[in-house]
CSV table of C-alpha atoms in Angstrom, one decimal:
chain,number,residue,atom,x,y,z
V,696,UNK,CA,-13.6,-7.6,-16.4
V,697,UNK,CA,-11.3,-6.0,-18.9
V,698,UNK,CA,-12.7,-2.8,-21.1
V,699,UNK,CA,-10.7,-0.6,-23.4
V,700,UNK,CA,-11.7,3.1,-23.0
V,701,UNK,CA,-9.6,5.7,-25.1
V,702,UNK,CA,-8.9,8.8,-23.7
V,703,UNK,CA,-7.0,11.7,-25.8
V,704,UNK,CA,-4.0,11.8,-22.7
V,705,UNK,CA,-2.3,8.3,-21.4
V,706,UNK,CA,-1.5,9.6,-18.0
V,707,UNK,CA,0.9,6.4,-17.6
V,708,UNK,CA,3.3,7.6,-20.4
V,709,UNK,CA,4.3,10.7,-19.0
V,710,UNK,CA,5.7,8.4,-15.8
V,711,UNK,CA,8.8,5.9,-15.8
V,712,UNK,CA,7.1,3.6,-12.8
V,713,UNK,CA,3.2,3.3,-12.1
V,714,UNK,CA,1.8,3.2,-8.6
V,715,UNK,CA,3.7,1.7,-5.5
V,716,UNK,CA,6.2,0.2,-8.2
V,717,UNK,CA,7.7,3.5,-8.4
V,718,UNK,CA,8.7,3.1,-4.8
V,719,UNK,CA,12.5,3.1,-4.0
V,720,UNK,CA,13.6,-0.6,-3.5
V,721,UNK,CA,13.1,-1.8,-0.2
V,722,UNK,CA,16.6,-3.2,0.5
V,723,UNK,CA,18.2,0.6,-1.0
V,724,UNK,CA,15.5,2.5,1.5
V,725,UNK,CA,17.0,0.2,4.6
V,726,UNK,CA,20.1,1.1,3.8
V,727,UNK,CA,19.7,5.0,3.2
V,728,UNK,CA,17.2,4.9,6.4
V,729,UNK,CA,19.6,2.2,9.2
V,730,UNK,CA,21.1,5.3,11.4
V,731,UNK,CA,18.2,8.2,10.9
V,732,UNK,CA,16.1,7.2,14.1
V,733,UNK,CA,16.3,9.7,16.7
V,734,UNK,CA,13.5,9.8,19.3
V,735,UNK,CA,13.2,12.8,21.2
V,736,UNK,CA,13.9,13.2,25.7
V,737,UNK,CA,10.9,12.5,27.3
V,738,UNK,CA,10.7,15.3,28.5
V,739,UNK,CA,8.8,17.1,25.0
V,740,UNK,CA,5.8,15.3,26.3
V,741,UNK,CA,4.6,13.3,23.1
V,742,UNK,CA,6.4,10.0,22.8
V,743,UNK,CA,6.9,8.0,19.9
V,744,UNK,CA,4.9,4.8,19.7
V,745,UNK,CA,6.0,3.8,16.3
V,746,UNK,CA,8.8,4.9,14.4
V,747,UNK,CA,11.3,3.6,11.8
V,748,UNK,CA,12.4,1.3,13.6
V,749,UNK,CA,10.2,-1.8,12.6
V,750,UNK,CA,9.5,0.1,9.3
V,751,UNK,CA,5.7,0.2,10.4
V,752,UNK,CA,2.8,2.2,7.7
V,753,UNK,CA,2.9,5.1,9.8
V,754,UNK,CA,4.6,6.9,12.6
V,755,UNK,CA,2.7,7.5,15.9
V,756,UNK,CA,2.8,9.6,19.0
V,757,UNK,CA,0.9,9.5,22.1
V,758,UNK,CA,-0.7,12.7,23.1
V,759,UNK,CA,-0.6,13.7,26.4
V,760,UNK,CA,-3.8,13.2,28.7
V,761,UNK,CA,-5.4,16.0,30.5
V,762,UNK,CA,-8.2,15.4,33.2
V,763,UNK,CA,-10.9,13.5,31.7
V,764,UNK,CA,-9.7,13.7,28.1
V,765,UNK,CA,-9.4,9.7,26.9
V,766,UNK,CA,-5.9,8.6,25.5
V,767,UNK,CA,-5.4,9.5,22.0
V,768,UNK,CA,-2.8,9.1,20.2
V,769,UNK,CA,-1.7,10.8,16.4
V,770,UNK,CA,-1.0,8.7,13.4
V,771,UNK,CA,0.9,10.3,11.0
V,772,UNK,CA,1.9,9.3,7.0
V,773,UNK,CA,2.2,10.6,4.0
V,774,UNK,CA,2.4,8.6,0.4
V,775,UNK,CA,2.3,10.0,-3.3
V,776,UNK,CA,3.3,8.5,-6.4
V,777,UNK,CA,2.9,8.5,-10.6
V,778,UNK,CA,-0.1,7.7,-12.4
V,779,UNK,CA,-0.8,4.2,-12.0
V,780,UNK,CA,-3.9,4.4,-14.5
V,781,UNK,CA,-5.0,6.6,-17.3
V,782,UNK,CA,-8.1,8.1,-15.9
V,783,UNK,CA,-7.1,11.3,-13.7
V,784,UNK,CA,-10.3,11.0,-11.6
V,785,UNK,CA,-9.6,7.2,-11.3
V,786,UNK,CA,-5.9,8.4,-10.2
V,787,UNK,CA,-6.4,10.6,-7.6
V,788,UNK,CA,-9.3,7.9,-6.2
V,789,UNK,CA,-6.6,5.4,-5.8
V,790,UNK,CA,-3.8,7.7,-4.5
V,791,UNK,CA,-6.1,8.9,-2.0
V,792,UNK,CA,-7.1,5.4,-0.7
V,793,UNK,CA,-3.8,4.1,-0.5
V,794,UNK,CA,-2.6,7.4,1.4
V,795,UNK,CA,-5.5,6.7,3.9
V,796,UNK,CA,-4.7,2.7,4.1
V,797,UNK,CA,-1.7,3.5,6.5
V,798,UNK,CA,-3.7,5.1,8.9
V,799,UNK,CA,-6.0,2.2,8.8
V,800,UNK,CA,-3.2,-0.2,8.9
V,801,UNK,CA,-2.1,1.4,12.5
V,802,UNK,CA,-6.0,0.9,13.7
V,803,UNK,CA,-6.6,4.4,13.6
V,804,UNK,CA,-9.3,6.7,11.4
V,805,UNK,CA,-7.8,9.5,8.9
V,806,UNK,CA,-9.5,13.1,10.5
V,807,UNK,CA,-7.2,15.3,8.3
V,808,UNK,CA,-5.1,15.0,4.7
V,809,UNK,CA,-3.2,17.3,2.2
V,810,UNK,CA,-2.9,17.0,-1.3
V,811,UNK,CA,1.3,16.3,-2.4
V,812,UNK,CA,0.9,17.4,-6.1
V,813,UNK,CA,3.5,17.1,-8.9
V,814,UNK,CA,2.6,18.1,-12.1
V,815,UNK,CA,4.2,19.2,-15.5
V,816,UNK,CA,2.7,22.7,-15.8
V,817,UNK,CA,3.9,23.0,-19.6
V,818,UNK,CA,3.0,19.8,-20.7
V,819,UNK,CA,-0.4,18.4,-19.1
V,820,UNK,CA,-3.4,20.4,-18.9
V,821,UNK,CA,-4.2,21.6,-15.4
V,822,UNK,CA,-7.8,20.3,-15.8
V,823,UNK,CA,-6.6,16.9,-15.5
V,824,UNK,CA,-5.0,17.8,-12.6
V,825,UNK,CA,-8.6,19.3,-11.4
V,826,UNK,CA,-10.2,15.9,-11.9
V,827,UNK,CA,-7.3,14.3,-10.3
V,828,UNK,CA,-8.0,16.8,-7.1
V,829,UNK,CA,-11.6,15.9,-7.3
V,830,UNK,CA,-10.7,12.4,-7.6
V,831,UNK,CA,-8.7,12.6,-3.9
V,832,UNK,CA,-11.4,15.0,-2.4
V,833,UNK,CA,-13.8,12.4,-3.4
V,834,UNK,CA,-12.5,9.1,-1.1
V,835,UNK,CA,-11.3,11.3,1.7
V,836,UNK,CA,-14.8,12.3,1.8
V,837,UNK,CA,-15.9,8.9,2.1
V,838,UNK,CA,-13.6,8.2,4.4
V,839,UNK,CA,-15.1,11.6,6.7
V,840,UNK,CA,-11.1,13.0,6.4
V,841,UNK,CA,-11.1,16.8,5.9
V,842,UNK,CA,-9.0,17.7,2.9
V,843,UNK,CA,-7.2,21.2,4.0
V,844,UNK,CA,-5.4,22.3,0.6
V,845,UNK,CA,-1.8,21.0,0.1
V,846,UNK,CA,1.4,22.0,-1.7
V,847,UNK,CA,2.0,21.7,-5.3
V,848,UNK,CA,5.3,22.1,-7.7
V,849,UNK,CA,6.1,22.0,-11.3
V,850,UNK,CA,7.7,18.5,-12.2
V,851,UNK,CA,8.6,16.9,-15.4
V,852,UNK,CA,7.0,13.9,-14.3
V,853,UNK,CA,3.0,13.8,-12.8
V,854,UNK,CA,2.8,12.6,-8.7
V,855,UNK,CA,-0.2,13.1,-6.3
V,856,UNK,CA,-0.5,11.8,-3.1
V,857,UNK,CA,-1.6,12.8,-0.1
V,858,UNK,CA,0.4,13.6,4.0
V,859,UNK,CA,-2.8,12.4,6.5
V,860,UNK,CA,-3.2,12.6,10.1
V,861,UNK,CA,-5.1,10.6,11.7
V,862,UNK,CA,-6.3,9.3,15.5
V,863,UNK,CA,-6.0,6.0,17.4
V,864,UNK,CA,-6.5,4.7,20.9
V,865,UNK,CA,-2.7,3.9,21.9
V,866,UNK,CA,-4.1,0.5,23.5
V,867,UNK,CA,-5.5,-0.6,20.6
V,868,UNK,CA,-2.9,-0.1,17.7
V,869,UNK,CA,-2.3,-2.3,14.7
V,870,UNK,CA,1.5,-2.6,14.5
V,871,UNK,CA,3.9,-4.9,12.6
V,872,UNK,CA,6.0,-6.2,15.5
V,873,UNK,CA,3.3,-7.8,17.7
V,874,UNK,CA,2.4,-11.0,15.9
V,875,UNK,CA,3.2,-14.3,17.9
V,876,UNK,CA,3.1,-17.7,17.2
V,877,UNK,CA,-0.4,-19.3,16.3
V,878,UNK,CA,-1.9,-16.8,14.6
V,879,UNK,CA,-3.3,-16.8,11.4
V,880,UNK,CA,-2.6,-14.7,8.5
V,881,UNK,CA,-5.9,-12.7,6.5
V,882,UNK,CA,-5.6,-10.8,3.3
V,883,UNK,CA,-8.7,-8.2,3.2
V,884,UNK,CA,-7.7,-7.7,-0.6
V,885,UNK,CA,-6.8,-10.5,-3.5
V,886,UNK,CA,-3.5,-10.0,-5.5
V,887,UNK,CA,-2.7,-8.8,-8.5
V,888,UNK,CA,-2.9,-5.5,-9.0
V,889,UNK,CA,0.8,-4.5,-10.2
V,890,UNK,CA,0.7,-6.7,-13.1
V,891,UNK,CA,-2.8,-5.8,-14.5
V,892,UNK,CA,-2.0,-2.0,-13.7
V,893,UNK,CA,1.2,-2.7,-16.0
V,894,UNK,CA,-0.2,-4.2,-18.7
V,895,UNK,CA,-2.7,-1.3,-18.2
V,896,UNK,CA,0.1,1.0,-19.1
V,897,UNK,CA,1.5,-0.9,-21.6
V,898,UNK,CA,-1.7,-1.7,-23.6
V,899,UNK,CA,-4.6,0.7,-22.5
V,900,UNK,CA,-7.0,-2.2,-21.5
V,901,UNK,CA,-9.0,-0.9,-18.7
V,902,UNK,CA,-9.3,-3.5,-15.5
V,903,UNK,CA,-12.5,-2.6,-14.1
V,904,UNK,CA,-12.1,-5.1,-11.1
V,905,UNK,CA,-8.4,-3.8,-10.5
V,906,UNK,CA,-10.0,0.0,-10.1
V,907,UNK,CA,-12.6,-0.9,-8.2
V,908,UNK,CA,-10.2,-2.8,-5.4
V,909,UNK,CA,-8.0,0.1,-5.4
V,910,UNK,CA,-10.3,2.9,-4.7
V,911,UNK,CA,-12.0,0.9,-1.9
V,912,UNK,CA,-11.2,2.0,1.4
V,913,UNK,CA,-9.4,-0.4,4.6
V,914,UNK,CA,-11.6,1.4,6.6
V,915,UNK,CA,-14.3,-1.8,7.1
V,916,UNK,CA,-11.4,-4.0,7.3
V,917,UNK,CA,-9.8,-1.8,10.4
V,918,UNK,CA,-12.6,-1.7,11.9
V,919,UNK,CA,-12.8,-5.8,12.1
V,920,UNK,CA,-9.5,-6.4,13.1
V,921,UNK,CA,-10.1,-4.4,16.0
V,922,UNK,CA,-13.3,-5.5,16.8
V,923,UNK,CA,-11.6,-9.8,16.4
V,924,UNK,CA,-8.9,-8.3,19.1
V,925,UNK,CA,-6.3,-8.0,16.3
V,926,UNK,CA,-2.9,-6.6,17.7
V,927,UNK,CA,-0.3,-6.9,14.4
V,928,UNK,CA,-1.5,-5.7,10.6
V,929,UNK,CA,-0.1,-4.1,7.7
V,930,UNK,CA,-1.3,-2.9,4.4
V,931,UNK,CA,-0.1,-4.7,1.3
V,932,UNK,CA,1.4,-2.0,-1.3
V,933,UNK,CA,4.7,-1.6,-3.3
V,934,UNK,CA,7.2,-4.2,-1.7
V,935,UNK,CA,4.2,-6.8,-2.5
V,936,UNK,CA,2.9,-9.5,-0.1
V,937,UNK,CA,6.5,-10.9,0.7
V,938,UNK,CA,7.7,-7.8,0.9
V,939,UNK,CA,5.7,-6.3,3.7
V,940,UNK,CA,5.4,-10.0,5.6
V,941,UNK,CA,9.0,-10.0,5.4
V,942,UNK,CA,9.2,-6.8,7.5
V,943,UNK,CA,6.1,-8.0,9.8
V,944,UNK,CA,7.5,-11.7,10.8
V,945,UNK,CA,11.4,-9.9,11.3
V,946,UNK,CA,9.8,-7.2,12.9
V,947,UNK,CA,7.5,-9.7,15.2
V,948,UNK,CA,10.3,-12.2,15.3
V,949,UNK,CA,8.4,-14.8,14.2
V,950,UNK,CA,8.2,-17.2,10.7
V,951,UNK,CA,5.4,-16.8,8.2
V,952,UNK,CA,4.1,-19.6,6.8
V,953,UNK,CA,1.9,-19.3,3.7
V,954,UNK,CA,-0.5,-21.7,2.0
V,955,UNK,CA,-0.2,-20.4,-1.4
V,956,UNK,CA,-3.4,-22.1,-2.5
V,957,UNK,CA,-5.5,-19.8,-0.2
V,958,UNK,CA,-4.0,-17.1,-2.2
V,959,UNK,CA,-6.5,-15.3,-3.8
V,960,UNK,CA,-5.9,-12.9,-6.7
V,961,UNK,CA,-7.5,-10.5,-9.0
V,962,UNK,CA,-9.5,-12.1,-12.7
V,963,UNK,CA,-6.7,-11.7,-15.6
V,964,UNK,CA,-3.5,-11.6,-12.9
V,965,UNK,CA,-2.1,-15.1,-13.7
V,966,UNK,CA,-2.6,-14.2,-17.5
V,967,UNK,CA,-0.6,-10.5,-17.1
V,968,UNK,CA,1.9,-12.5,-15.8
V,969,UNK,CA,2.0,-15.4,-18.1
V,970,UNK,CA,2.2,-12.6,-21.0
V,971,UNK,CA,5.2,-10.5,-19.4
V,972,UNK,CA,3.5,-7.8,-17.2
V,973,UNK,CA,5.8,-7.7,-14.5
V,974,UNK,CA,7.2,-4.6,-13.0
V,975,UNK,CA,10.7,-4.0,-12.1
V,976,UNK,CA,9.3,-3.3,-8.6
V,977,UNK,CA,8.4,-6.4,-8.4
V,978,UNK,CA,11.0,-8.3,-9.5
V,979,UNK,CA,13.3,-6.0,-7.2
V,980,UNK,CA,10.7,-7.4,-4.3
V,981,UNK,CA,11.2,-11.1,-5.4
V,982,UNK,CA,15.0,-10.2,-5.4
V,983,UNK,CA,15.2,-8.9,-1.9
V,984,UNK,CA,13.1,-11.4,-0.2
V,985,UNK,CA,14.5,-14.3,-1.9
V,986,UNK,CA,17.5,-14.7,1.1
V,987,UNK,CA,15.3,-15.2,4.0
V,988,UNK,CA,12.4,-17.1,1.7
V,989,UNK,CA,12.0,-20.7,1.9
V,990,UNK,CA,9.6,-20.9,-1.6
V,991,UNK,CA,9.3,-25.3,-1.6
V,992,UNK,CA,8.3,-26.2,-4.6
V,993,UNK,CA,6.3,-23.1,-5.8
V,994,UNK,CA,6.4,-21.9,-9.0
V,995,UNK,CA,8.1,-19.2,-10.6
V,996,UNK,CA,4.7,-17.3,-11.7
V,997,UNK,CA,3.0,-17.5,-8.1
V,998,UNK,CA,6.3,-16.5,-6.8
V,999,UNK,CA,6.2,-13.2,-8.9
V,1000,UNK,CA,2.5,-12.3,-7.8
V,1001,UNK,CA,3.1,-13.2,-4.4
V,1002,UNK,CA,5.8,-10.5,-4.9
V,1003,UNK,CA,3.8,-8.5,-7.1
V,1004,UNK,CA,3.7,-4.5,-6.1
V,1005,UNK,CA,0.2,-3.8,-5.1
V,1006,UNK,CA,-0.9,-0.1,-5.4
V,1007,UNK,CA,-3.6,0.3,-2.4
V,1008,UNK,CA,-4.2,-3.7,-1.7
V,1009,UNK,CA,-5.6,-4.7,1.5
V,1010,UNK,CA,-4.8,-5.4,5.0
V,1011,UNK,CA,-3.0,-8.3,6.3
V,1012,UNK,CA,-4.1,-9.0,9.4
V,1013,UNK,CA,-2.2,-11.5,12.0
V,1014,UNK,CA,-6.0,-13.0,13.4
V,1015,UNK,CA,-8.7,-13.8,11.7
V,1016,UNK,CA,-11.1,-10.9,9.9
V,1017,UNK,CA,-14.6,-12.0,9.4
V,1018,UNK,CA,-15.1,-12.5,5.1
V,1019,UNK,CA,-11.2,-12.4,4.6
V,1020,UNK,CA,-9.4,-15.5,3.4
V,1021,UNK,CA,-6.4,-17.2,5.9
V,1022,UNK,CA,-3.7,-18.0,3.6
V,1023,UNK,CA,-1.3,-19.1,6.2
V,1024,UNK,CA,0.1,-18.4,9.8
V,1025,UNK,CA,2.8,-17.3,12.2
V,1026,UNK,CA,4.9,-19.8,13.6
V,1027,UNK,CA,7.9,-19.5,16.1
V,1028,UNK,CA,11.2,-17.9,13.8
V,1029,UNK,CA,12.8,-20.2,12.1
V,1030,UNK,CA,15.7,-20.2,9.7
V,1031,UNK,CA,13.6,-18.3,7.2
V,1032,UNK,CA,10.9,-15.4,8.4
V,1033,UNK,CA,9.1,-16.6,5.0
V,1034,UNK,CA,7.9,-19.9,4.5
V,1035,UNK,CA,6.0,-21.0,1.4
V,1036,UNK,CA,3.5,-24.3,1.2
């Protein structure tokens, strides 16, 4: 459904990027990131479960047991970005959701979060920056994460986010490296959000069933992984469906196989594209994956969405998630770690 709403400030003109696309291209962050892993001795007590090097959604630490206490272990993440729609209450809904989706993506449940605010004290009202608080407080409440204030700082250009701890049972993590031959591919979320968000931002047409898919939570679709036996997921966000496969098959050592026509994407996606409404995230996605991307025969716009930078899309999940389309599998590494059908 598309609506127009007009609202007296267009939160997405005071920002260069929108959303995830704002993210720092994922070949550059490689790069600047290659040599900056360095665990700790075992001996500080706490060791790292995840790190950077697999380029998981979240770091993770195992805290130490003590007598009866079970295993737990501490997921930790942070994510903020520029106004990806015009509404601020709408904003700070979706920033807080996709802050929260890492922790989900690792199998764990957010138990604590702080607001990352940037905000252009001269420029933009600080009530919209109330309603885009409110707008956070709001989801984390749903999600049953304490919100315990934050840091703020004047900025020419708007940002919220949020930095979120969460908890997980170290046996039972969702990571990026464990998927293994045979096992299907699930996408909790359809596709599509980058370009309708952009022409959003160009245009001012509202995309009620874009806002709606990113305020809702990865919480139910965590929980199912776990409960099918899943092992291996990720959350779909700024480096796009390729993108974040990409770094799942080369992390898991394994090929990922799509079927491109189990796909599914958002109402008015295939049109965004069609009409130009494609982010230089995006096409910086399509660019990087493109080497180690066998794409067939498909075509250039299903290429682009499949690339498409998602702002707080769903889980892929390397099993199969009860109500989630398959759209494709893992297969033993090949030539390519992407394969398209």
């Amino acid at each position: 459904m598309t609506t127009t709403r007009r609202t007296s400030v267009r939160l997405t003109q005071f920002a260069h990027g929108g959303g995830c696309a704002c993210k720092i291209p994922p070949g550059e962050l490689e790069d600047v990131l290659g040599a900056l892993s360095a665990p700790l001795p075992a001996a500080a007590g706490t060791p790292l479960l995840v790190g950077l090097a697999t380029g998981d959604d979240a770091a993770v630490i195992a805290l130490p047991t003590r007598g009866d206490t079970p295993a737990q272990a501490v997921v930790s993440t942070a994510d903020f970005f520029t106004p990806v729609v015009d509404d601020p209450y709408d904003w700070g809904r979706i920033a807080a959701a996709n802050a929260l989706s890492d922790v989900y993506a690792m199998g764990g449940r957010p138990v604590l979060a702080v607001n990352l605010l940037a905000w252009p004290r001269e420029v933009l009202p600080f009530e919209l920056a109330r309603e885009v608080l409110r707008g956070g407080l709001q989801v984390a409440t749903e999600a049953g994460c304490h919100v315990g204030g934050g840091h703020s700082v004047d900025d020419p250009e708007p940002k919220y986010g949020m930095a979120v701890t969460g908890l997980a049972d170290p046996a039972r993590l969702l990571r990026n490296d464990t998927g293994r031959p045979g096992m299907p591919l699930s996408l909790t979320k359809p596709l599509g959000l980058g370009v309708l968000n952009n022409r959003h931002k160009a245009t001012g047409e509202r995309f009620e069933q874009a806002v709606a898919t990113m305020t809702a939570l990865n919480r139910d679709a965590s929980a199912a992984a776990l409960a099918a036996g899943a092992t291996c997921a990720t959350d779909i966000t700024g480096f796009g469906l390729l993108g974040h496969l990409h770094k799942l098959a080369r992390a898991s050592r394994v090929t990922a196989v799509i079927d491109t026509a189990c796909v599914p994407y958002l109402d008015g996606a295939r049109e965004a594209v069609r009409d130009g409404y494609v982010s230089g995230g995006t096409r910086r996605n399509l660019e990087w994956v493109a080497p180690f991307t066998d794409f067939g025969t498909t075509d250039a716009d299903t290429r682009v969405l499949l690339a498409d930078a998602q702002t707080s899309g769903g889980l892929l999940v390397a099993g199969e998630v009860p109500g989630a389309p398959v759209i494709g599998e893992l297969v033993p590494g090949g030539p390519h770690t992407l394969v398209l059908r």
